[in-house]
Amino acid sequence: SPQVMVIDDIGRTTEVKAARTVKQRGIRMIASAHGDLQKLIDNPELNGLVGGVEMVTIGDKMAQNEAKKHNMFSKIRAQRVREPVFDVVIEVQHSKHNEWRISTDVASNVDAILRGQKPKVHR
């Protein structure tokens, strides 16, 4: 079996599921998908690459604590479902091919974005 796979343009749910299976088997992957981290999170077909997203209902106390932090009360919030397929995401800017944004902790950055915070990236 291969040790590394290179995949061009993951774009369908079936390809996301295949990538998850490949990761579970311990095969290293280098892959591309269209969109930055925020767009991957927002895309229902591709968000499985970054852990998937589901809406959950939280308790009153937790909602009140979050309202104090974010100045917005809501008992419903988005959360990551599982570990991302990729540990690192490198975003190549569309108009600036020599400018990259590198997320070295995809799980933490997805969680930050879902909380309305800025992700920590290297440039």
Short mmCIF file of C-alpha atoms in Angstrom, two decimals:
data_model
loop_
_atom_site.label_atom_id
_atom_site.label_comp_id
_atom_site.label_asym_id
_atom_site.label_seq_id
_atom_site.Cartn_x
_atom_site.Cartn_y
_atom_site.Cartn_z
CA SER A 1 0.00 0.00 0.00
CA PRO A 2 1.19 3.57 -0.62
CA GLN A 3 2.86 5.68 2.06
CA VAL A 4 1.87 9.02 0.50
CA MET A 5 -0.97 10.07 -1.80
CA VAL A 6 -1.19 13.31 -3.78
CA ILE A 7 -4.75 14.31 -4.63
CA ASP A 8 -5.72 17.17 -6.93
CA ASP A 9 -8.93 19.05 -6.21
CA ILE A 10 -11.09 17.31 -3.62
CA GLY A 11 -14.53 18.63 -4.48
CA ARG A 12 -17.24 16.08 -3.71
CA THR A 13 -18.59 14.42 -0.59
CA THR A 14 -17.46 11.00 -1.82
CA GLU A 15 -13.90 12.32 -2.19
CA VAL A 16 -14.01 13.75 1.33
CA LYS A 17 -15.09 10.35 2.68
CA ALA A 18 -12.30 8.67 0.71
CA ALA A 19 -9.75 11.14 2.13
CA ARG A 20 -10.96 10.36 5.67
CA THR A 21 -10.54 6.62 5.00
CA VAL A 22 -7.03 7.19 3.65
CA LYS A 23 -6.09 9.14 6.79
CA GLN A 24 -7.51 6.42 9.06
CA ARG A 25 -5.25 3.92 7.32
CA GLY A 26 -2.21 6.02 8.19
CA ILE A 27 -1.38 7.11 4.66
CA ARG A 28 0.02 10.66 4.39
CA MET A 29 -1.83 12.98 2.00
CA ILE A 30 -1.10 16.13 0.12
CA ALA A 31 -4.28 17.44 -1.46
CA SER A 32 -5.91 20.54 -2.89
CA ALA A 33 -9.43 21.89 -2.49
CA HIS A 34 -10.83 25.19 -3.69
CA GLY A 35 -11.45 27.77 -0.98
CA ASP A 36 -9.85 29.14 2.14
CA LEU A 37 -10.43 27.67 5.60
CA GLN A 38 -13.61 29.72 6.16
CA LYS A 39 -15.05 28.61 2.81
CA LEU A 40 -14.26 24.96 3.57
CA ILE A 41 -16.11 25.28 6.88
CA ASP A 42 -19.10 26.89 5.14
CA ASN A 43 -19.25 24.30 2.34
CA PRO A 44 -21.45 21.34 3.40
CA GLU A 45 -19.78 19.03 0.85
CA LEU A 46 -16.21 19.87 1.91
CA ASN A 47 -16.38 20.74 5.61
CA GLY A 48 -15.66 17.11 6.45
CA LEU A 49 -12.05 17.86 5.45
CA VAL A 50 -11.77 20.23 8.41
CA GLY A 51 -13.73 18.09 10.88
CA GLY A 52 -17.33 18.68 9.83
CA VAL A 53 -19.74 21.13 11.43
CA GLU A 54 -22.98 20.56 13.31
CA MET A 55 -25.38 22.85 15.13
CA VAL A 56 -25.86 22.08 18.82
CA THR A 57 -28.05 23.49 21.57
CA ILE A 58 -26.22 24.59 24.71
CA GLY A 59 -27.55 25.12 28.23
CA ASP A 60 -28.66 28.45 29.67
CA LYS A 61 -25.57 28.89 31.85
CA MET A 62 -23.16 28.23 29.01
CA ALA A 63 -25.14 30.52 26.69
CA GLN A 64 -25.02 33.30 29.30
CA ASN A 65 -21.25 32.85 29.77
CA GLU A 66 -20.69 33.01 26.02
CA ALA A 67 -22.96 36.06 25.77
CA LYS A 68 -20.66 37.87 28.21
CA LYS A 69 -17.60 37.02 26.10
CA HIS A 70 -19.09 37.67 22.66
CA ASN A 71 -21.86 40.17 23.49
CA MET A 72 -24.45 37.93 21.80
CA PHE A 73 -26.87 35.48 23.43
CA SER A 74 -27.69 32.28 21.56
CA LYS A 75 -28.46 28.77 22.71
CA ILE A 76 -27.51 27.37 19.31
CA ARG A 77 -23.96 27.28 18.06
CA ALA A 78 -21.86 25.53 15.46
CA GLN A 79 -19.20 23.09 16.59
CA ARG A 80 -16.65 20.83 14.96
CA VAL A 81 -17.74 17.18 14.84
CA ARG A 82 -14.43 15.28 14.64
CA GLU A 83 -10.74 15.67 13.97
CA PRO A 84 -9.88 17.25 10.61
CA VAL A 85 -8.52 15.08 7.81
CA PHE A 86 -5.54 17.44 7.51
CA ASP A 87 -3.29 18.67 10.30
CA VAL A 88 -1.99 21.59 8.23
CA VAL A 89 -3.78 23.77 5.68
CA ILE A 90 -1.89 26.04 3.31
CA GLU A 91 -4.01 28.69 1.61
CA VAL A 92 -2.64 30.09 -1.64
CA GLN A 93 -4.16 33.50 -2.27
CA HIS A 94 -5.97 33.59 -5.63
CA SER A 95 -4.37 36.79 -6.91
CA LYS A 96 -1.09 36.47 -4.98
CA HIS A 97 0.48 33.08 -5.64
CA ASN A 98 3.57 34.04 -3.64
CA GLU A 99 1.54 34.85 -0.50
CA TRP A 100 0.43 31.92 1.67
CA ARG A 101 -1.56 31.58 4.90
CA ILE A 102 -0.52 28.50 6.85
CA SER A 103 -2.68 26.93 9.56
CA THR A 104 -0.48 24.55 11.52
CA ASP A 105 -3.29 23.55 13.90
CA VAL A 106 -6.39 23.12 11.74
CA ALA A 107 -8.59 21.84 14.59
CA SER A 108 -7.90 24.88 16.79
CA ASN A 109 -8.36 27.27 13.88
CA VAL A 110 -11.69 25.72 12.87
CA ASP A 111 -12.85 25.97 16.49
CA ALA A 112 -11.76 29.62 16.62
CA ILE A 113 -13.61 30.48 13.41
CA LEU A 114 -16.76 28.75 14.67
CA ARG A 115 -16.52 30.87 17.86
CA GLY A 116 -16.25 34.02 15.73
CA GLN A 117 -12.55 34.50 16.48
CA LYS A 118 -9.64 34.98 14.12
CA PRO A 119 -7.60 31.86 13.37
CA LYS A 120 -3.87 31.83 14.12
CA VAL A 121 -2.03 31.62 10.82
CA HIS A 122 1.53 32.06 9.64
CA ARG A 123 2.26 34.15 6.57
#
